[in-house]
PDB file of C-alpha atoms in Angstrom:
ATOM      1  CA  MET W   1      83.835 113.214  96.771  1.00 63.00           C
ATOM      2  CA  LEU W   2      86.269 113.515  93.446  1.00 68.00           C
ATOM      3  CA  ALA W   3      87.330 116.644  94.968  1.00 72.00           C
ATOM      4  CA  TYR W   4      88.272 115.205  98.314  1.00 67.00           C
ATOM      5  CA  ALA W   5      90.074 112.447  96.650  1.00 72.00           C
ATOM      6  CA  ILE W   6      91.969 114.708  94.436  1.00 76.00           C
ATOM      7  CA  ARG W   7      92.898 116.610  97.516  1.00 76.00           C
ATOM      8  CA  ARG W   8      94.270 114.535  99.172  1.00 72.00           C
ATOM      9  CA  VAL W   9      96.148 112.558  97.034  1.00 76.00           C
ATOM     10  CA  GLY W  10      97.819 115.953  96.176  1.00 79.00           C
ATOM     11  CA  LEU W  11      98.327 116.400  99.848  1.00 80.00           C
ATOM     12  CA  SER W  12     100.288 113.109  99.383  1.00 78.00           C
ATOM     13  CA  LEU W  13     102.270 113.989  96.978  1.00 79.00           C
ATOM     14  CA  LEU W  14     103.334 117.432  98.701  1.00 84.00           C
ATOM     15  CA  ILE W  15     104.640 116.266 101.602  1.00 81.00           C
ATOM     16  CA  LEU W  16     106.219 113.001  99.616  1.00 79.00           C
ATOM     17  CA  ILE W  17     108.162 116.517  97.707  1.00 79.00           C
ATOM     18  CA  VAL W  18     108.838 117.479 101.105  1.00 81.00           C
ATOM     19  CA  VAL W  19     110.575 114.308 102.957  1.00 77.00           C
ATOM     20  CA  MET W  20     112.721 114.407  99.660  1.00 75.00           C
ATOM     21  CA  THR W  21     114.152 117.488 100.113  1.00 76.00           C
ATOM     22  CA  ALA W  22     114.301 117.051 103.774  1.00 77.00           C
ATOM     23  CA  MET W  23     115.706 113.740 103.248  1.00 72.00           C
ATOM     24  CA  TYR W  24     118.392 114.563 100.456  1.00 69.00           C
ATOM     25  CA  GLY W  25     119.587 117.795 102.530  1.00 70.00           C
ATOM     26  CA  MET W  26     119.992 115.785 105.853  1.00 70.00           C
ATOM     27  CA  VAL W  27     123.435 114.159 103.603  1.00 64.00           C
ATOM     28  CA  PHE W  28     124.399 117.529 104.092  1.00 62.00           C
ATOM     29  CA  LEU W  29     124.007 118.256 107.841  1.00 65.00           C
ATOM     30  CA  VAL W  30     125.508 115.057 109.139  1.00 64.00           C
ATOM     31  CA  PRO W  31     128.623 116.016 110.346  1.00 62.00           C
ATOM     32  CA  GLY W  32     131.689 115.180 108.224  1.00 62.00           C
ATOM     33  CA  ASP W  33     132.360 113.976 104.762  1.00 64.00           C
ATOM     34  CA  PRO W  34     129.548 110.910 103.428  1.00 66.00           C
ATOM     35  CA  ALA W  35     132.359 109.573 101.133  1.00 66.00           C
ATOM     36  CA  SER W  36     135.313 109.831 104.083  1.00 66.00           C
ATOM     37  CA  LEU W  37     132.743 108.374 107.006  1.00 64.00           C
ATOM     38  CA  ALA W  38     131.857 105.692 104.072  1.00 64.00           C
ATOM     39  CA  LEU W  39     135.552 104.180 103.401  1.00 67.00           C
ATOM     40  CA  GLY W  40     137.350 105.333 106.733  1.00 66.00           C
ATOM     41  CA  PRO W  41     140.195 107.097 107.941  1.00 67.00           C
ATOM     42  CA  ARG W  42     142.514 105.330 105.599  1.00 71.00           C
ATOM     43  CA  ALA W  43     141.632 106.133 102.325  1.00 69.00           C
ATOM     44  CA  THR W  44     143.705 107.985  99.822  1.00 75.00           C
ATOM     45  CA  PRO W  45     142.758 111.325  98.633  1.00 77.00           C
ATOM     46  CA  GLU W  46     142.478 109.707  95.105  1.00 76.00           C
ATOM     47  CA  LEU W  47     139.880 107.143  96.249  1.00 75.00           C
ATOM     48  CA  LYS W  48     137.612 109.769  98.478  1.00 72.00           C
ATOM     49  CA  GLU W  49     137.321 111.760  95.567  1.00 75.00           C
ATOM     50  CA  ALA W  50     135.997 108.859  93.247  1.00 76.00           C
ATOM     51  CA  LEU W  51     133.552 107.631  95.562  1.00 71.00           C
ATOM     52  CA  ARG W  52     131.921 111.150  96.037  1.00 73.00           C
ATOM     53  CA  GLU W  53     131.638 111.407  91.702  1.00 73.00           C
ATOM     54  CA  ARG W  54     130.300 108.253  92.028  1.00 71.00           C
ATOM     55  CA  MET W  55     127.501 109.280  94.610  1.00 69.00           C
ATOM     56  CA  GLY W  56     127.280 112.748  92.971  1.00 69.00           C
ATOM     57  CA  LEU W  57     128.205 114.675  95.409  1.00 69.00           C
ATOM     58  CA  ASP W  58     130.902 116.515  93.779  1.00 70.00           C
ATOM     59  CA  GLN W  59     128.306 118.218  91.603  1.00 73.00           C
ATOM     60  CA  PRO W  60     126.482 122.037  93.258  1.00 73.00           C
ATOM     61  CA  ILE W  61     123.451 120.651  95.566  1.00 70.00           C
ATOM     62  CA  GLY W  62     120.291 122.483  93.299  1.00 71.00           C
ATOM     63  CA  THR W  63     121.850 120.266  90.573  1.00 76.00           C
ATOM     64  CA  GLN W  64     122.072 117.145  93.076  1.00 72.00           C
ATOM     65  CA  ILE W  65     118.934 117.559  94.237  1.00 74.00           C
ATOM     66  CA  MET W  66     117.240 118.306  90.737  1.00 78.00           C
ATOM     67  CA  HIS W  67     119.033 115.311  89.270  1.00 78.00           C
ATOM     68  CA  PHE W  68     117.343 113.139  92.190  1.00 75.00           C
ATOM     69  CA  PHE W  69     114.027 114.100  91.603  1.00 77.00           C
ATOM     70  CA  GLY W  70     114.106 113.649  88.077  1.00 80.00           C
ATOM     71  CA  ASN W  71     115.225 109.945  88.523  1.00 78.00           C
ATOM     72  CA  VAL W  72     112.805 109.623  90.692  1.00 78.00           C
ATOM     73  CA  LEU W  73     110.210 110.877  88.808  1.00 79.00           C
ATOM     74  CA  GLN W  74     111.388 107.928  86.487  1.00 80.00           C
ATOM     75  CA  GLY W  75     111.516 105.224  88.912  1.00 78.00           C
ATOM     76  CA  ASP W  76     114.821 105.425  89.487  1.00 78.00           C
ATOM     77  CA  LEU W  77     115.883 105.381  93.312  1.00 79.00           C
ATOM     78  CA  GLY W  78     119.392 105.676  92.670  1.00 77.00           C
ATOM     79  CA  THR W  79     122.336 103.447  92.309  1.00 78.00           C
ATOM     80  CA  ASP W  80     124.187 100.785  95.434  1.00 78.00           C
ATOM     81  CA  VAL W  81     127.782 102.645  95.645  1.00 73.00           C
ATOM     82  CA  TRP W  82     129.342  99.200  96.769  1.00 73.00           C
ATOM     83  CA  SER W  83     127.443  96.655  94.659  1.00 78.00           C
ATOM     84  CA  LYS W  84     126.487  99.126  91.668  1.00 78.00           C
ATOM     85  CA  ARG W  85     122.706  97.448  91.851  1.00 84.00           C
ATOM     86  CA  PRO W  86     119.425  99.346  91.607  1.00 86.00           C
ATOM     87  CA  VAL W  87     118.047 100.582  95.122  1.00 86.00           C
ATOM     88  CA  LEU W  88     114.681 100.122  93.772  1.00 87.00           C
ATOM     89  CA  ASP W  89     116.087  95.862  93.088  1.00 88.00           C
ATOM     90  CA  GLN W  90     117.133  95.658  96.371  1.00 89.00           C
ATOM     91  CA  ILE W  91     113.859  96.998  97.931  1.00 89.00           C
ATOM     92  CA  LEU W  92     111.599  94.587  95.941  1.00 88.00           C
ATOM     93  CA  GLU W  93     114.083  91.901  96.873  1.00 87.00           C
ATOM     94  CA  VAL W  94     113.107  91.964 100.469  1.00 87.00           C
ATOM     95  CA  PHE W  95     110.146  94.391 101.288  1.00 87.00           C
ATOM     96  CA  PRO W  96     107.267  91.562 100.514  1.00 87.00           C
ATOM     97  CA  ASN W  97     109.503  89.980 104.185  1.00 86.00           C
ATOM     98  CA  THR W  98     108.639  93.251 105.638  1.00 87.00           C
ATOM     99  CA  LEU W  99     105.078  93.538 104.706  1.00 87.00           C
ATOM    100  CA  ILE W 100     104.308  90.496 105.367  1.00 87.00           C
ATOM    101  CA  LEU W 101     105.538  90.808 108.831  1.00 86.00           C
ATOM    102  CA  GLY W 102     103.291  93.886 109.709  1.00 86.00           C
ATOM    103  CA  VAL W 103     100.112  92.491 107.847  1.00 87.00           C
ATOM    104  CA  VAL W 104     100.174  89.199 110.134  1.00 89.00           C
ATOM    105  CA  ALA W 105     101.187  91.593 113.426  1.00 88.00           C
ATOM    106  CA  LEU W 106      98.092  93.636 112.631  1.00 86.00           C
ATOM    107  CA  GLY W 107      96.127  91.080 111.390  1.00 87.00           C
ATOM    108  CA  TRP W 108      96.418  89.058 114.810  1.00 88.00           C
ATOM    109  CA  ALA W 109      96.642  92.341 116.632  1.00 87.00           C
ATOM    110  CA  LEU W 110      92.899  93.522 115.092  1.00 86.00           C
ATOM    111  CA  VAL W 111      91.256  90.377 115.785  1.00 86.00           C
ATOM    112  CA  LEU W 112      92.262  89.688 119.271  1.00 88.00           C
ATOM    113  CA  GLY W 113      91.721  93.630 120.603  1.00 85.00           C
ATOM    114  CA  VAL W 114      87.880  93.863 118.489  1.00 83.00           C
ATOM    115  CA  LEU W 115      87.235  90.778 120.422  1.00 84.00           C
ATOM    116  CA  LEU W 116      89.004  92.196 123.548  1.00 85.00           C
ATOM    117  CA  GLY W 117      87.129  95.825 122.816  1.00 82.00           C
ATOM    118  CA  CYS W 118      84.014  93.807 122.579  1.00 80.00           C
ATOM    119  CA  ALA W 119      83.885  91.159 125.874  1.00 81.00           C
ATOM    120  CA  ALA W 120      85.024  94.700 127.743  1.00 81.00           C
ATOM    121  CA  VAL W 121      81.557  96.271 126.769  1.00 78.00           C
ATOM    122  CA  VAL W 122      79.489  93.796 127.260  1.00 76.00           C
ATOM    123  CA  TRP W 123      81.286  93.020 130.650  1.00 79.00           C
ATOM    124  CA  ARG W 124      81.854  96.421 131.432  1.00 78.00           C
ATOM    125  CA  ASP W 125      82.069  97.705 135.067  1.00 77.00           C
ATOM    126  CA  THR W 126      83.102  94.361 135.859  1.00 83.00           C
ATOM    127  CA  ALA W 127      86.061  92.602 137.219  1.00 84.00           C
ATOM    128  CA  LEU W 128      87.086  91.907 133.768  1.00 80.00           C
ATOM    129  CA  ASP W 129      86.844  94.840 132.080  1.00 78.00           C
ATOM    130  CA  ARG W 130      88.975  96.299 134.782  1.00 84.00           C
ATOM    131  CA  LEU W 131      91.408  93.183 134.131  1.00 85.00           C
ATOM    132  CA  LEU W 132      91.399  94.080 130.107  1.00 80.00           C
ATOM    133  CA  GLY W 133      91.961  98.045 130.769  1.00 80.00           C
ATOM    134  CA  VAL W 134      95.140  97.440 133.457  1.00 82.00           C
ATOM    135  CA  LEU W 135      96.152  94.607 131.002  1.00 81.00           C
ATOM    136  CA  SER W 136      95.941  96.555 127.390  1.00 79.00           C
ATOM    137  CA  VAL W 137      97.525  99.712 129.322  1.00 77.00           C
ATOM    138  CA  SER W 138     100.600  97.242 130.447  1.00 78.00           C
ATOM    139  CA  VAL W 139     101.545  96.122 126.785  1.00 79.00           C
ATOM    140  CA  ILE W 140     100.910  99.214 125.044  1.00 77.00           C
ATOM    141  CA  SER W 141     103.864 100.810 126.863  1.00 77.00           C
ATOM    142  CA  VAL W 142     106.017  98.002 126.021  1.00 78.00           C
ATOM    143  CA  PRO W 143     107.999  98.720 123.201  1.00 78.00           C
ATOM    144  CA  SER W 144     108.423  96.273 121.019  1.00 78.00           C
ATOM    145  CA  PHE W 145     111.910  95.221 120.534  1.00 77.00           C
ATOM    146  CA  VAL W 146     111.780  94.792 124.299  1.00 82.00           C
ATOM    147  CA  ILE W 147     108.834  92.564 124.067  1.00 82.00           C
ATOM    148  CA  ALA W 148     111.382  91.061 121.108  1.00 81.00           C
ATOM    149  CA  ILE W 149     114.349  90.409 123.077  1.00 84.00           C
ATOM    150  CA  TYR W 150     112.407  88.639 126.199  1.00 83.00           C
ATOM    151  CA  ALA W 151     110.107  86.852 123.403  1.00 83.00           C
ATOM    152  CA  LEU W 152     113.441  85.725 121.455  1.00 83.00           C
ATOM    153  CA  ILE W 153     115.097  84.342 125.056  1.00 86.00           C
ATOM    154  CA  VAL W 154     111.733  82.858 126.252  1.00 85.00           C
ATOM    155  CA  PHE W 155     110.397  81.289 122.915  1.00 85.00           C
ATOM    156  CA  ALA W 156     113.387  80.046 121.237  1.00 82.00           C
ATOM    157  CA  VAL W 157     116.468  80.699 123.967  1.00 82.00           C
ATOM    158  CA  TRP W 158     114.641  78.924 126.883  1.00 87.00           C
ATOM    159  CA  LEU W 159     111.501  76.315 125.621  1.00 81.00           C
ATOM    160  CA  ASN W 160     113.694  76.248 122.188  1.00 80.00           C
ATOM    161  CA  TRP W 161     109.902  76.005 120.657  1.00 83.00           C
ATOM    162  CA  LEU W 162     110.164  78.428 117.784  1.00 81.00           C
ATOM    163  CA  PRO W 163     113.363  79.562 115.525  1.00 80.00           C
ATOM    164  CA  ALA W 164     115.743  82.124 116.810  1.00 76.00           C
ATOM    165  CA  ILE W 165     116.667  84.157 114.100  1.00 75.00           C
ATOM    166  CA  GLY W 166     116.026  83.794 109.735  1.00 70.00           C
ATOM    167  CA  ALA W 167     112.816  83.589 107.974  1.00 69.00           C
ATOM    168  CA  GLY W 168     112.445  80.348 107.164  1.00 67.00           C
ATOM    169  CA  GLU W 169     113.579  77.643 104.576  1.00 72.00           C
ATOM    170  CA  ALA W 170     112.752  79.361 101.257  1.00 71.00           C
ATOM    171  CA  GLY W 171     110.257  77.260  99.782  1.00 70.00           C
ATOM    172  CA  ASP W 172     109.033  75.913 102.865  1.00 71.00           C
ATOM    173  CA  LEU W 173     105.946  77.449 104.061  1.00 76.00           C
ATOM    174  CA  GLY W 174     105.834  75.663 107.836  1.00 77.00           C
ATOM    175  CA  SER W 175     109.075  76.425 108.260  1.00 78.00           C
ATOM    176  CA  GLN W 176     108.601  80.237 107.128  1.00 77.00           C
ATOM    177  CA  ALA W 177     105.753  80.316 109.315  1.00 83.00           C
ATOM    178  CA  ARG W 178     107.038  79.096 112.120  1.00 84.00           C
ATOM    179  CA  ALA W 179     110.354  81.805 112.059  1.00 82.00           C
ATOM    180  CA  LEU W 180     107.060  84.485 111.578  1.00 84.00           C
ATOM    181  CA  VAL W 181     105.433  83.368 114.798  1.00 85.00           C
ATOM    182  CA  LEU W 182     108.210  85.750 117.719  1.00 85.00           C
ATOM    183  CA  PRO W 183     108.321  88.541 115.328  1.00 87.00           C
ATOM    184  CA  ALA W 184     104.988  89.282 114.563  1.00 87.00           C
ATOM    185  CA  PHE W 185     104.102  88.149 118.406  1.00 87.00           C
ATOM    186  CA  ALA W 186     106.493  91.531 119.358  1.00 85.00           C
ATOM    187  CA  LEU W 187     104.926  93.738 116.620  1.00 85.00           C
ATOM    188  CA  GLY W 188     101.418  92.922 117.517  1.00 85.00           C
ATOM    189  CA  LEU W 189     100.995  93.119 121.018  1.00 84.00           C
ATOM    190  CA  GLY W 190     101.260  96.341 121.918  1.00 80.00           C
ATOM    191  CA  TRP W 191      98.306  97.156 119.413  1.00 84.00           C
ATOM    192  CA  VAL W 192      96.355  94.794 120.776  1.00 85.00           C
ATOM    193  CA  GLY W 193      95.990  96.658 124.138  1.00 82.00           C
ATOM    194  CA  TYR W 194      95.767 100.161 121.879  1.00 82.00           C
ATOM    195  CA  LEU W 195      92.403  98.421 119.287  1.00 84.00           C
ATOM    196  CA  ALA W 196      90.626  97.129 122.454  1.00 83.00           C
ATOM    197  CA  ARG W 197      90.462 100.346 124.331  1.00 83.00           C
ATOM    198  CA  LEU W 198      89.589 102.011 121.330  1.00 83.00           C
ATOM    199  CA  ILE W 199      86.826  99.486 120.211  1.00 81.00           C
ATOM    200  CA  ARG W 200      85.515  99.332 123.593  1.00 82.00           C
ATOM    201  CA  ALA W 201      85.639 103.599 123.523  1.00 80.00           C
ATOM    202  CA  SER W 202      83.816 103.449 120.129  1.00 80.00           C
ATOM    203  CA  MET W 203      81.186 100.436 121.188  1.00 78.00           C
ATOM    204  CA  LEU W 204      80.082 102.597 124.362  1.00 77.00           C
ATOM    205  CA  GLU W 205      79.549 105.484 122.352  1.00 77.00           C
ATOM    206  CA  VAL W 206      77.489 103.486 119.908  1.00 75.00           C
ATOM    207  CA  MET W 207      76.044 101.711 122.575  1.00 74.00           C
ATOM    208  CA  GLU W 208      73.721 104.946 123.299  1.00 72.00           C
ATOM    209  CA  ALA W 209      72.701 105.351 120.234  1.00 73.00           C
ATOM    210  CA  PRO W 210      68.383 105.142 119.491  1.00 74.00           C
ATOM    211  CA  HIS W 211      69.008 101.818 117.135  1.00 72.00           C
ATOM    212  CA  ILE W 212      70.793 100.303 119.928  1.00 73.00           C
ATOM    213  CA  ARG W 213      67.637 100.896 122.055  1.00 74.00           C
ATOM    214  CA  THR W 214      65.034  99.854 119.682  1.00 76.00           C
ATOM    215  CA  ALA W 215      66.856  96.432 119.350  1.00 73.00           C
ATOM    216  CA  ARG W 216      67.165  95.993 122.999  1.00 73.00           C
ATOM    217  CA  ALA W 217      63.431  97.150 122.971  1.00 74.00           C
ATOM    218  CA  PHE W 218      62.452  93.779 120.174  1.00 71.00           C
ATOM    219  CA  GLY W 219      64.207  91.941 122.858  1.00 73.00           C
ATOM    220  CA  MET W 220      67.541  91.105 120.358  1.00 74.00           C
ATOM    221  CA  SER W 221      70.205  89.575 122.170  1.00 72.00           C
ATOM    222  CA  GLU W 222      73.152  91.333 123.597  1.00 69.00           C
ATOM    223  CA  ARG W 223      75.529  89.070 121.849  1.00 70.00           C
ATOM    224  CA  ASP W 224      73.419  89.986 118.491  1.00 71.00           C
ATOM    225  CA  ILE W 225      73.368  94.126 119.504  1.00 74.00           C
ATOM    226  CA  VAL W 226      77.328  94.264 119.890  1.00 73.00           C
ATOM    227  CA  PHE W 227      78.538  91.924 116.843  1.00 70.00           C
ATOM    228  CA  ARG W 228      76.160  92.728 114.316  1.00 69.00           C
ATOM    229  CA  HIS W 229      74.632  96.004 114.675  1.00 69.00           C
ATOM    230  CA  ALA W 230      77.480  98.263 116.998  1.00 73.00           C
ATOM    231  CA  LEU W 231      80.841  96.528 115.709  1.00 73.00           C
ATOM    232  CA  ARG W 232      79.847  97.633 112.444  1.00 70.00           C
ATOM    233  CA  VAL W 233      79.337 101.074 113.107  1.00 71.00           C
ATOM    234  CA  ALA W 234      82.318 101.282 115.928  1.00 71.00           C
ATOM    235  CA  ILE W 235      84.997  99.890 113.398  1.00 72.00           C
ATOM    236  CA  VAL W 236      85.174 102.881 111.263  1.00 70.00           C
ATOM    237  CA  PRO W 237      86.874 105.272 113.053  1.00 71.00           C
ATOM    238  CA  THR W 238      89.515 102.160 113.707  1.00 74.00           C
ATOM    239  CA  ILE W 239      90.004 102.124 109.990  1.00 70.00           C
ATOM    240  CA  SER W 240      91.745 105.388 109.995  1.00 68.00           C
ATOM    241  CA  VAL W 241      94.013 103.925 113.136  1.00 75.00           C
ATOM    242  CA  LEU W 242      94.723 100.808 111.484  1.00 76.00           C
ATOM    243  CA  ALA W 243      96.398 102.780 108.131  1.00 73.00           C
ATOM    244  CA  VAL W 244      98.171 105.297 110.781  1.00 73.00           C
ATOM    245  CA  GLY W 245      98.927 101.963 113.026  1.00 75.00           C
ATOM    246  CA  PHE W 246     100.738 100.121 109.872  1.00 78.00           C
ATOM    247  CA  GLY W 247     103.164 102.554 109.254  1.00 75.00           C
ATOM    248  CA  GLY W 248     104.443 102.261 112.586  1.00 74.00           C
ATOM    249  CA  ILE W 249     104.290  98.858 112.573  1.00 79.00           C
ATOM    250  CA  LEU W 250     106.800  99.156 109.541  1.00 78.00           C
ATOM    251  CA  SER W 251     108.744 101.536 111.314  1.00 75.00           C
ATOM    252  CA  SER W 252     108.990  98.795 114.460  1.00 76.00           C
ATOM    253  CA  ALA W 253     110.321  96.467 112.162  1.00 79.00           C
ATOM    254  CA  VAL W 254     113.235  97.905 111.499  1.00 77.00           C
ATOM    255  CA  PHE W 255     114.012  97.137 115.153  1.00 79.00           C
ATOM    256  CA  VAL W 256     112.124  93.633 115.513  1.00 82.00           C
ATOM    257  CA  GLU W 257     113.988  92.685 112.036  1.00 82.00           C
ATOM    258  CA  SER W 258     117.317  93.838 113.469  1.00 79.00           C
ATOM    259  CA  VAL W 259     116.442  91.107 116.791  1.00 80.00           C
ATOM    260  CA  PHE W 260     115.817  88.326 115.154  1.00 82.00           C
ATOM    261  CA  SER W 261     118.533  88.969 111.964  1.00 79.00           C
ATOM    262  CA  ARG W 262     115.098  88.705 109.564  1.00 82.00           C
ATOM    263  CA  PRO W 263     115.344  89.721 105.815  1.00 83.00           C
ATOM    264  CA  GLY W 264     113.476  93.275 105.010  1.00 84.00           C
ATOM    265  CA  ILE W 265     113.867  96.493 105.084  1.00 85.00           C
ATOM    266  CA  GLY W 266     114.839  97.045 108.705  1.00 80.00           C
ATOM    267  CA  THR W 267     118.097  94.855 107.496  1.00 82.00           C
ATOM    268  CA  LEU W 268     118.668  96.820 104.882  1.00 85.00           C
ATOM    269  CA  ILE W 269     118.741 100.115 105.747  1.00 83.00           C
ATOM    270  CA  THR W 270     120.406  99.319 109.262  1.00 81.00           C
ATOM    271  CA  ALA W 271     123.493  97.700 106.975  1.00 80.00           C
ATOM    272  CA  ALA W 272     122.700 100.775 104.607  1.00 81.00           C
ATOM    273  CA  VAL W 273     123.448 103.472 107.644  1.00 77.00           C
ATOM    274  CA  GLU W 274     126.382 101.533 108.991  1.00 75.00           C
ATOM    275  CA  LYS W 275     128.320 101.478 105.646  1.00 74.00           C
ATOM    276  CA  ARG W 276     127.251 105.416 104.978  1.00 73.00           C
ATOM    277  CA  ASN W 277     125.223 103.897 101.959  1.00 78.00           C
ATOM    278  CA  TYR W 278     123.010 106.914 101.467  1.00 77.00           C
ATOM    279  CA  PRO W 279     121.484 106.153  97.993  1.00 80.00           C
ATOM    280  CA  VAL W 280     120.120 102.868  99.686  1.00 84.00           C
ATOM    281  CA  VAL W 281     118.818 104.880 102.711  1.00 82.00           C
ATOM    282  CA  MET W 282     117.368 107.563 100.961  1.00 82.00           C
ATOM    283  CA  GLY W 283     115.922 105.067  98.707  1.00 84.00           C
ATOM    284  CA  THR W 284     114.648 103.001 101.339  1.00 86.00           C
ATOM    285  CA  VAL W 285     113.551 106.082 103.669  1.00 83.00           C
ATOM    286  CA  LEU W 286     111.787 107.513 100.289  1.00 84.00           C
ATOM    287  CA  PHE W 287     109.648 103.997  99.175  1.00 86.00           C
ATOM    288  CA  MET W 288     108.219 103.352 102.641  1.00 84.00           C
ATOM    289  CA  THR W 289     107.370 106.857 103.076  1.00 83.00           C
ATOM    290  CA  ALA W 290     105.554 106.801 100.087  1.00 84.00           C
ATOM    291  CA  PHE W 291     104.194 103.583 100.915  1.00 84.00           C
ATOM    292  CA  TYR W 292     102.502 104.782 103.798  1.00 81.00           C
ATOM    293  CA  LEU W 293     101.259 107.653 102.648  1.00 82.00           C
ATOM    294  CA  MET W 294      99.172 105.557  99.787  1.00 83.00           C
ATOM    295  CA  ILE W 295      98.116 103.302 102.614  1.00 80.00           C
ATOM    296  CA  VAL W 296      97.015 106.299 104.100  1.00 78.00           C
ATOM    297  CA  THR W 297      95.347 108.040 101.679  1.00 79.00           C
ATOM    298  CA  ALA W 298      93.673 104.807 100.930  1.00 78.00           C
ATOM    299  CA  ALA W 299      92.197 104.848 104.422  1.00 73.00           C
ATOM    300  CA  ASP W 300      90.397 108.459 104.486  1.00 73.00           C
ATOM    301  CA  LEU W 301      89.111 107.449 100.802  1.00 75.00           C
ATOM    302  CA  LEU W 302      87.714 104.178 102.404  1.00 73.00           C
ATOM    303  CA  ILE W 303      86.288 106.330 105.611  1.00 69.00           C
ATOM    304  CA  ALA W 304      85.019 109.096 103.523  1.00 68.00           C
ATOM    305  CA  ARG W 305      83.133 106.070 100.861  1.00 69.00           C
ATOM    306  CA  LEU W 306      81.873 104.131 104.427  1.00 62.00           C
ATOM    307  CA  ASP W 307      80.698 107.157 107.259  1.00 60.00           C
ATOM    308  CA  PRO W 308      77.848 108.819 105.781  1.00 55.00           C
ATOM    309  CA  ARG W 309      78.539 111.330 108.115  1.00 56.00           C
ATOM    310  CA  VAL W 310      82.116 112.129 106.221  1.00 54.00           C
ATOM    311  CA  ARG W 311      79.900 112.357 103.057  1.00 53.00           C
ATOM    312  CA  ASP W 312      77.924 114.854 104.269  1.00 54.00           C
ATOM    313  CA  VAL W 313      80.574 116.925 104.706  1.00 50.00           C
ATOM    314  CA  LEU W 314      82.147 116.575 101.873  1.00 50.00           C
ATOM    315  CA  ARG W 315      79.065 117.444 100.115  1.00 55.00           C
ATOM    316  CA  SER W 316      78.363 120.474 101.866  1.00 54.00           C
TER     317      SER W 316
END
């Protein structure tokens, strides 16, 4: 188990290094001079040169990459070109908003997806099972930003039930909760259908296991069999999917936060891209990549701990 954990963490670090190198190289693949793009066509050569020096673009690319790696190892993700503030401070200011949004979106999607998946198993091959299957596939195919736009139009503009923009009043939990409803709904809806189909497929496989047949032979109710015995086994493959799903939800938050003008990682990186603020863009992407790899690695280690089959493979 320890050797597997070391290999898994080492692989994550290797991926992070590759992402850092590729991300820094992309700055030089974008057409045009970054300083000219940031300042506009009317900027004087002196201003462009000063900005290049401030961004470190006047140095050889090898030196820039080494400085970038060295700063990252010290916890320095760079400095905002315009505000002169550390990029990490800006990320930590808005990241809790994105994290809360992602957790709430995935949380309600998981609860509803598990319930719908179990319902489809209990009433399998019935009209309800087929209806849940159609609805699941339908919501999976709709992008989250499309759901966000329609949710904003219907519930915020037409019905005026929920706020359209912002994250609520500071210090007012009720206002913040109301502002969280529509973004979390838009982010999580697609995952409800995906998790429901995944749970259904896993449950159907588990329901044919010998211990389930034994429970039926002893007269245990179908509800107890599904929720007390089958679900705890069927939920294991979902853990890794949840880790990947959480990364996907955080990525989709870029668009959803823009639709609802909600402060977070999405609005931060969007504004940085518009201003060609490369330190903020690179620092934000690196931070989110590291966070995502940490979640996936933790999920893999948890699966190895919970699933006896994985433990047997690791021992062999």
